[in-house]
Amino acid sequence: MEPEDEQAPLISTRFLMIVTVSVLLLAAGSIAISWFGRAYGERLSLAGHTEDISNVEITIGRDQLSLPANAIRFEQQRVGGNAERVDLYLLWPELTGYSSAERRRFDDLSLAHSLIFLQMSQSTMSRDMSGRVEPIYRHLLMPGTKPGPAGLTIHTFRNATGYEGESLLTGTLPDGAPYAIRCMLPEAPESAGSSDCQRDIHVAEDLTVLYRFSSRLLADWQAIDGAVHAYVKSRSRAVSAPVTLKNPLKASTDRSS
């Protein structure tokens, strides 16, 4: 064997560099995967919710709204600027948005009766639901009524009116104003859905607020109506000039308004 062959290193410098770089790349990849896994896991666990309580400034028509991000139901709507509508979900009776401490009340269907859903859009009708009772709904109702919860009166819609399976519940608010709400009343209270009652009202400058809740909360109808009015009014103000939106999107629900 030649002397220079006897003095050659068993592991070349080039090989050591390749091994070192490979180890560093693996370590970096492991850190990246770990970070992404945690971030994605947290995002996945939130399932579209957020705990961010900072206000989002949203303008709908002639109204500017200042809404906490954690009260805005859909992630894509948590962006400031002009909008056609915004959807909220609020705990009842707290009227607060999502938090990890109350996560079950947002995610557990058996606790969905503790939520109120709001949908705010620019008004497209001159009358709210209470104002539509006499000119519209009265002609679609069957004769006779029966007593409902908390002083309400239950009216049943005729067949082939588009409101099959629904009832119209009417009453009088503390200030003497008429109250009306449409519900799909279950045969058994425990079968109530999370939003089987709906009512729309006019609030602020030019907003229609469609709010929905479980029929299990009908005993609180007066308190809910007053709270929704106050919540929206406290978070809205008139803009200096009306904002015109192209192709305005009407409020969409599973049922007609």
mmCIF file of C-alpha atoms in Angstrom:
data_model
loop_
_atom_site.group_PDB
_atom_site.id
_atom_site.type_symbol
_atom_site.label_atom_id
_atom_site.label_comp_id
_atom_site.label_asym_id
_atom_site.label_seq_id
_atom_site.Cartn_x
_atom_site.Cartn_y
_atom_site.Cartn_z
ATOM 1 C CA MET A 1 0.000 0.000 0.000
ATOM 2 C CA GLU A 2 1.279 3.447 -0.897
ATOM 3 C CA PRO A 3 2.121 5.809 2.011
ATOM 4 C CA GLU A 4 -0.333 8.477 0.842
ATOM 5 C CA ASP A 5 -3.095 5.844 0.804
ATOM 6 C CA GLU A 6 -2.315 4.945 4.425
ATOM 7 C CA GLN A 7 -2.660 8.623 5.493
ATOM 8 C CA ALA A 8 -6.000 9.277 3.666
ATOM 9 C CA PRO A 9 -8.968 9.902 6.092
ATOM 10 C CA LEU A 10 -11.526 7.121 6.404
ATOM 11 C CA ILE A 11 -14.394 9.701 6.104
ATOM 12 C CA SER A 12 -13.946 12.526 3.654
ATOM 13 C CA THR A 13 -14.620 16.158 4.504
ATOM 14 C CA ARG A 14 -17.202 16.309 1.727
ATOM 15 C CA PHE A 15 -19.107 13.393 3.237
ATOM 16 C CA LEU A 16 -19.104 15.064 6.680
ATOM 17 C CA MET A 17 -20.501 18.262 5.162
ATOM 18 C CA ILE A 18 -23.285 16.334 3.417
ATOM 19 C CA VAL A 19 -24.187 14.540 6.654
ATOM 20 C CA THR A 20 -24.130 17.794 8.651
ATOM 21 C CA VAL A 21 -26.327 19.621 6.136
ATOM 22 C CA SER A 22 -28.735 16.678 6.030
ATOM 23 C CA VAL A 23 -29.042 16.646 9.826
ATOM 24 C CA LEU A 24 -29.662 20.399 9.895
ATOM 25 C CA LEU A 25 -32.323 20.104 7.171
ATOM 26 C CA LEU A 26 -34.035 17.279 9.026
ATOM 27 C CA ALA A 27 -33.987 19.300 12.255
ATOM 28 C CA ALA A 28 -35.406 22.346 10.490
ATOM 29 C CA GLY A 29 -38.074 20.210 8.846
ATOM 30 C CA SER A 30 -38.984 18.652 12.182
ATOM 31 C CA ILE A 31 -39.335 22.105 13.787
ATOM 32 C CA ALA A 32 -41.437 23.353 10.869
ATOM 33 C CA ILE A 33 -43.711 20.305 11.008
ATOM 34 C CA SER A 34 -44.097 20.686 14.762
ATOM 35 C CA TRP A 35 -44.933 24.399 14.468
ATOM 36 C CA PHE A 36 -47.350 23.835 11.572
ATOM 37 C CA GLY A 37 -48.970 20.954 13.415
ATOM 38 C CA ARG A 38 -49.575 23.070 16.495
ATOM 39 C CA ALA A 39 -50.824 26.031 14.479
ATOM 40 C CA TYR A 40 -53.045 23.891 12.277
ATOM 41 C CA GLY A 41 -54.241 21.899 15.271
ATOM 42 C CA GLU A 42 -55.240 25.056 17.115
ATOM 43 C CA ARG A 43 -56.971 26.381 14.011
ATOM 44 C CA LEU A 44 -58.732 23.082 13.478
ATOM 45 C CA SER A 45 -59.840 22.959 17.109
ATOM 46 C CA LEU A 46 -61.356 26.435 16.772
ATOM 47 C CA ALA A 47 -63.419 25.168 13.804
ATOM 48 C CA GLY A 48 -63.884 28.642 12.392
ATOM 49 C CA HIS A 49 -64.356 30.335 15.764
ATOM 50 C CA THR A 50 -62.076 33.037 17.109
ATOM 51 C CA GLU A 51 -61.449 34.420 20.585
ATOM 52 C CA ASP A 52 -60.382 37.785 19.179
ATOM 53 C CA ILE A 53 -62.473 40.479 20.897
ATOM 54 C CA SER A 54 -61.148 43.406 18.858
ATOM 55 C CA ASN A 55 -63.812 45.307 16.920
ATOM 56 C CA VAL A 56 -64.275 44.960 13.164
ATOM 57 C CA GLU A 57 -65.664 48.076 11.431
ATOM 58 C CA ILE A 58 -68.236 47.020 8.834
ATOM 59 C CA THR A 59 -70.422 49.343 6.753
ATOM 60 C CA ILE A 60 -73.793 48.144 5.501
ATOM 61 C CA GLY A 61 -75.737 50.741 3.541
ATOM 62 C CA ARG A 62 -76.149 53.824 5.718
ATOM 63 C CA ASP A 63 -74.955 52.103 8.896
ATOM 64 C CA GLN A 64 -71.456 51.529 10.228
ATOM 65 C CA LEU A 65 -71.151 48.664 12.677
ATOM 66 C CA SER A 66 -68.425 48.055 15.224
ATOM 67 C CA LEU A 67 -68.596 44.347 16.029
ATOM 68 C CA PRO A 68 -66.295 42.100 18.088
ATOM 69 C CA ALA A 69 -64.583 39.553 15.854
ATOM 70 C CA ASN A 70 -65.518 36.661 18.159
ATOM 71 C CA ALA A 71 -69.217 37.492 17.705
ATOM 72 C CA ILE A 72 -69.015 37.312 13.888
ATOM 73 C CA ARG A 73 -70.072 33.822 12.897
ATOM 74 C CA PHE A 74 -68.179 33.311 9.626
ATOM 75 C CA GLU A 75 -64.430 33.783 9.256
ATOM 76 C CA GLN A 76 -64.668 35.434 5.822
ATOM 77 C CA GLN A 77 -66.884 38.172 7.287
ATOM 78 C CA ARG A 78 -64.316 39.252 9.902
ATOM 79 C CA VAL A 79 -62.945 41.875 7.551
ATOM 80 C CA GLY A 80 -63.551 45.605 7.817
ATOM 81 C CA GLY A 81 -65.084 47.653 5.025
ATOM 82 C CA ASN A 82 -68.297 47.597 3.008
ATOM 83 C CA ALA A 83 -70.440 44.477 3.186
ATOM 84 C CA GLU A 84 -73.844 43.277 2.080
ATOM 85 C CA ARG A 85 -74.539 41.426 5.307
ATOM 86 C CA VAL A 86 -72.918 40.134 8.461
ATOM 87 C CA ASP A 87 -73.897 37.134 10.583
ATOM 88 C CA LEU A 88 -73.440 36.979 14.347
ATOM 89 C CA TYR A 89 -73.864 34.357 17.024
ATOM 90 C CA LEU A 90 -74.263 35.399 20.643
ATOM 91 C CA LEU A 91 -74.704 33.551 23.896
ATOM 92 C CA TRP A 92 -77.979 34.111 25.676
ATOM 93 C CA PRO A 93 -78.419 35.868 28.033
ATOM 94 C CA GLU A 94 -74.826 37.166 28.083
ATOM 95 C CA LEU A 95 -74.868 38.480 24.474
ATOM 96 C CA THR A 96 -71.159 37.692 24.143
ATOM 97 C CA GLY A 97 -69.226 35.968 21.376
ATOM 98 C CA TYR A 98 -67.091 32.850 21.308
ATOM 99 C CA SER A 99 -64.596 31.975 24.018
ATOM 100 C CA SER A 100 -62.794 28.742 24.827
ATOM 101 C CA ALA A 101 -64.416 28.733 28.264
ATOM 102 C CA GLU A 102 -67.857 28.566 26.608
ATOM 103 C CA ARG A 103 -66.839 26.353 23.714
ATOM 104 C CA ARG A 104 -69.390 23.612 24.470
ATOM 105 C CA ARG A 105 -72.284 26.062 24.201
ATOM 106 C CA PHE A 106 -71.183 26.866 20.647
ATOM 107 C CA ASP A 107 -70.322 23.328 19.513
ATOM 108 C CA ASP A 108 -72.606 20.975 21.453
ATOM 109 C CA LEU A 109 -75.950 20.625 19.666
ATOM 110 C CA SER A 110 -77.664 19.757 22.938
ATOM 111 C CA LEU A 111 -76.737 23.235 24.213
ATOM 112 C CA ALA A 112 -77.540 25.125 21.008
ATOM 113 C CA HIS A 113 -80.645 26.631 22.615
ATOM 114 C CA SER A 114 -78.328 28.996 24.477
ATOM 115 C CA LEU A 115 -77.387 30.818 21.254
ATOM 116 C CA ILE A 116 -79.063 33.638 19.341
ATOM 117 C CA PHE A 117 -78.219 34.069 15.653
ATOM 118 C CA LEU A 118 -78.352 37.512 14.034
ATOM 119 C CA GLN A 119 -78.163 38.410 10.371
ATOM 120 C CA MET A 120 -77.845 42.100 9.526
ATOM 121 C CA SER A 121 -78.363 43.509 6.047
ATOM 122 C CA GLN A 122 -79.625 46.652 4.362
ATOM 123 C CA SER A 123 -83.416 46.923 4.499
ATOM 124 C CA THR A 124 -85.221 45.766 1.363
ATOM 125 C CA MET A 125 -88.777 45.883 2.750
ATOM 126 C CA SER A 126 -90.680 48.822 4.204
ATOM 127 C CA ARG A 127 -92.280 46.722 6.947
ATOM 128 C CA ASP A 128 -90.696 44.421 9.494
ATOM 129 C CA MET A 129 -92.375 41.187 10.608
ATOM 130 C CA SER A 130 -94.706 42.899 13.061
ATOM 131 C CA GLY A 131 -95.749 45.329 10.346
ATOM 132 C CA ARG A 132 -96.549 42.478 7.945
ATOM 133 C CA VAL A 133 -99.086 40.764 10.211
ATOM 134 C CA GLU A 134 -102.195 42.662 9.105
ATOM 135 C CA PRO A 135 -101.479 43.312 5.408
ATOM 136 C CA ILE A 136 -99.947 39.903 4.633
ATOM 137 C CA TYR A 137 -99.961 37.171 7.262
ATOM 138 C CA ARG A 138 -103.550 37.716 8.439
ATOM 139 C CA HIS A 139 -104.854 36.462 5.078
ATOM 140 C CA LEU A 140 -102.755 33.299 5.262
ATOM 141 C CA LEU A 141 -103.843 32.092 8.703
ATOM 142 C CA MET A 142 -106.375 29.488 9.687
ATOM 143 C CA PRO A 143 -109.345 30.582 11.812
ATOM 144 C CA GLY A 144 -108.909 30.328 15.556
ATOM 145 C CA THR A 145 -105.963 30.743 17.892
ATOM 146 C CA LYS A 146 -104.563 29.095 20.985
ATOM 147 C CA PRO A 147 -102.536 30.429 23.890
ATOM 148 C CA GLY A 148 -98.775 30.302 23.590
ATOM 149 C CA PRO A 149 -95.887 30.686 26.035
ATOM 150 C CA ALA A 150 -95.409 33.833 28.118
ATOM 151 C CA GLY A 151 -98.585 35.568 26.974
ATOM 152 C CA LEU A 152 -98.158 34.978 23.233
ATOM 153 C CA THR A 153 -100.975 33.877 20.927
ATOM 154 C CA ILE A 154 -100.401 31.070 18.425
ATOM 155 C CA HIS A 155 -101.830 31.282 14.887
ATOM 156 C CA THR A 156 -101.472 28.455 12.355
ATOM 157 C CA PHE A 157 -100.749 29.034 8.674
ATOM 158 C CA ARG A 158 -103.002 27.476 6.050
ATOM 159 C CA ASN A 159 -101.649 24.849 3.674
ATOM 160 C CA ALA A 160 -100.215 25.913 0.318
ATOM 161 C CA THR A 161 -99.164 29.309 1.660
ATOM 162 C CA GLY A 162 -95.443 28.629 1.684
ATOM 163 C CA TYR A 163 -95.408 28.546 5.488
ATOM 164 C CA GLU A 164 -96.567 24.966 6.033
ATOM 165 C CA GLY A 165 -95.472 23.619 9.399
ATOM 166 C CA GLU A 166 -94.960 27.108 10.808
ATOM 167 C CA SER A 167 -96.930 29.076 13.360
ATOM 168 C CA LEU A 168 -97.182 32.822 13.803
ATOM 169 C CA LEU A 169 -96.944 33.931 17.411
ATOM 170 C CA THR A 170 -98.135 37.429 18.280
ATOM 171 C CA GLY A 171 -98.092 39.583 21.369
ATOM 172 C CA THR A 172 -97.610 43.110 22.649
ATOM 173 C CA LEU A 173 -94.273 44.560 23.723
ATOM 174 C CA PRO A 174 -93.953 46.545 26.976
ATOM 175 C CA ASP A 175 -94.103 49.843 25.038
ATOM 176 C CA GLY A 176 -97.378 48.793 23.406
ATOM 177 C CA ALA A 177 -95.848 47.940 20.018
ATOM 178 C CA PRO A 178 -97.037 44.740 18.287
ATOM 179 C CA TYR A 179 -94.784 41.705 18.305
ATOM 180 C CA ALA A 180 -94.712 38.839 15.798
ATOM 181 C CA ILE A 181 -92.440 35.860 15.335
ATOM 182 C CA ARG A 182 -92.616 32.761 13.121
ATOM 183 C CA CYS A 183 -91.746 29.402 14.634
ATOM 184 C CA MET A 184 -91.696 25.738 13.722
ATOM 185 C CA LEU A 185 -92.992 24.525 17.055
ATOM 186 C CA PRO A 186 -91.998 20.945 17.941
ATOM 187 C CA GLU A 187 -94.441 18.498 19.462
ATOM 188 C CA ALA A 188 -92.053 17.948 22.347
ATOM 189 C CA PRO A 189 -89.964 20.815 23.787
ATOM 190 C CA GLU A 190 -86.854 18.640 23.892
ATOM 191 C CA SER A 191 -87.106 18.277 20.100
ATOM 192 C CA ALA A 192 -86.678 22.019 19.552
ATOM 193 C CA GLY A 193 -83.978 23.108 17.126
ATOM 194 C CA SER A 194 -81.329 25.753 17.690
ATOM 195 C CA SER A 195 -83.081 28.324 15.493
ATOM 196 C CA ASP A 196 -86.665 27.232 14.885
ATOM 197 C CA CYS A 197 -88.030 30.724 15.646
ATOM 198 C CA GLN A 198 -87.224 33.797 13.567
ATOM 199 C CA ARG A 199 -88.176 37.454 13.620
ATOM 200 C CA ASP A 200 -86.936 40.466 11.665
ATOM 201 C CA ILE A 201 -86.864 44.059 12.880
ATOM 202 C CA HIS A 202 -85.727 47.437 11.593
ATOM 203 C CA VAL A 203 -82.908 48.986 13.622
ATOM 204 C CA ALA A 204 -80.618 52.010 13.318
ATOM 205 C CA GLU A 205 -80.628 53.968 10.038
ATOM 206 C CA ASP A 206 -81.494 51.309 7.473
ATOM 207 C CA LEU A 207 -80.764 47.871 8.881
ATOM 208 C CA THR A 208 -82.912 44.786 8.826
ATOM 209 C CA VAL A 209 -81.916 42.449 11.636
ATOM 210 C CA LEU A 210 -83.188 38.906 11.242
ATOM 211 C CA TYR A 211 -82.650 37.066 14.482
ATOM 212 C CA ARG A 212 -83.258 33.397 15.228
ATOM 213 C CA PHE A 213 -83.332 31.339 18.398
ATOM 214 C CA SER A 214 -84.639 28.077 19.790
ATOM 215 C CA SER A 215 -88.341 27.810 20.614
ATOM 216 C CA ARG A 216 -87.160 26.708 24.061
ATOM 217 C CA LEU A 217 -86.363 30.383 24.678
ATOM 218 C CA LEU A 218 -89.838 31.710 23.841
ATOM 219 C CA ALA A 219 -90.473 32.441 27.511
ATOM 220 C CA ASP A 220 -87.819 35.173 27.144
ATOM 221 C CA TRP A 221 -89.299 36.728 23.972
ATOM 222 C CA GLN A 222 -89.635 40.238 25.427
ATOM 223 C CA ALA A 223 -86.146 40.241 26.921
ATOM 224 C CA ILE A 224 -84.591 38.871 23.726
ATOM 225 C CA ASP A 225 -86.263 41.462 21.512
ATOM 226 C CA GLY A 226 -85.188 44.331 23.754
ATOM 227 C CA ALA A 227 -81.649 42.968 24.038
ATOM 228 C CA VAL A 228 -81.236 42.562 20.261
ATOM 229 C CA HIS A 229 -82.468 46.122 19.658
ATOM 230 C CA ALA A 230 -80.101 47.517 22.283
ATOM 231 C CA TYR A 231 -77.110 45.449 21.106
ATOM 232 C CA VAL A 232 -77.371 46.572 17.481
ATOM 233 C CA LYS A 233 -78.093 50.210 18.348
ATOM 234 C CA SER A 234 -75.108 50.368 20.695
ATOM 235 C CA ARG A 235 -72.778 49.091 17.960
ATOM 236 C CA SER A 236 -74.027 51.117 15.008
ATOM 237 C CA ARG A 237 -73.844 54.692 13.830
ATOM 238 C CA ALA A 238 -74.946 56.518 10.700
ATOM 239 C CA VAL A 239 -72.379 57.000 7.945
ATOM 240 C CA SER A 240 -72.008 60.414 6.331
ATOM 241 C CA ALA A 241 -73.176 59.221 2.904
ATOM 242 C CA PRO A 242 -75.084 56.132 1.807
ATOM 243 C CA VAL A 243 -73.078 53.288 0.345
ATOM 244 C CA THR A 244 -74.690 51.703 -2.705
ATOM 245 C CA LEU A 245 -73.957 48.041 -3.246
ATOM 246 C CA LYS A 246 -74.243 46.311 -6.590
ATOM 247 C CA ASN A 247 -76.568 43.328 -6.692
ATOM 248 C CA PRO A 248 -77.612 43.568 -3.045
ATOM 249 C CA LEU A 249 -77.900 40.167 -1.465
ATOM 250 C CA LYS A 250 -81.137 39.581 0.362
ATOM 251 C CA ALA A 251 -80.892 37.961 3.741
ATOM 252 C CA SER A 252 -80.868 34.225 3.186
ATOM 253 C CA THR A 253 -82.282 31.677 5.601
ATOM 254 C CA ASP A 254 -83.621 28.180 5.355
ATOM 255 C CA ARG A 255 -87.104 29.706 5.306
ATOM 256 C CA SER A 256 -88.605 32.692 3.558
ATOM 257 C CA SER A 257 -89.030 35.877 5.540
#
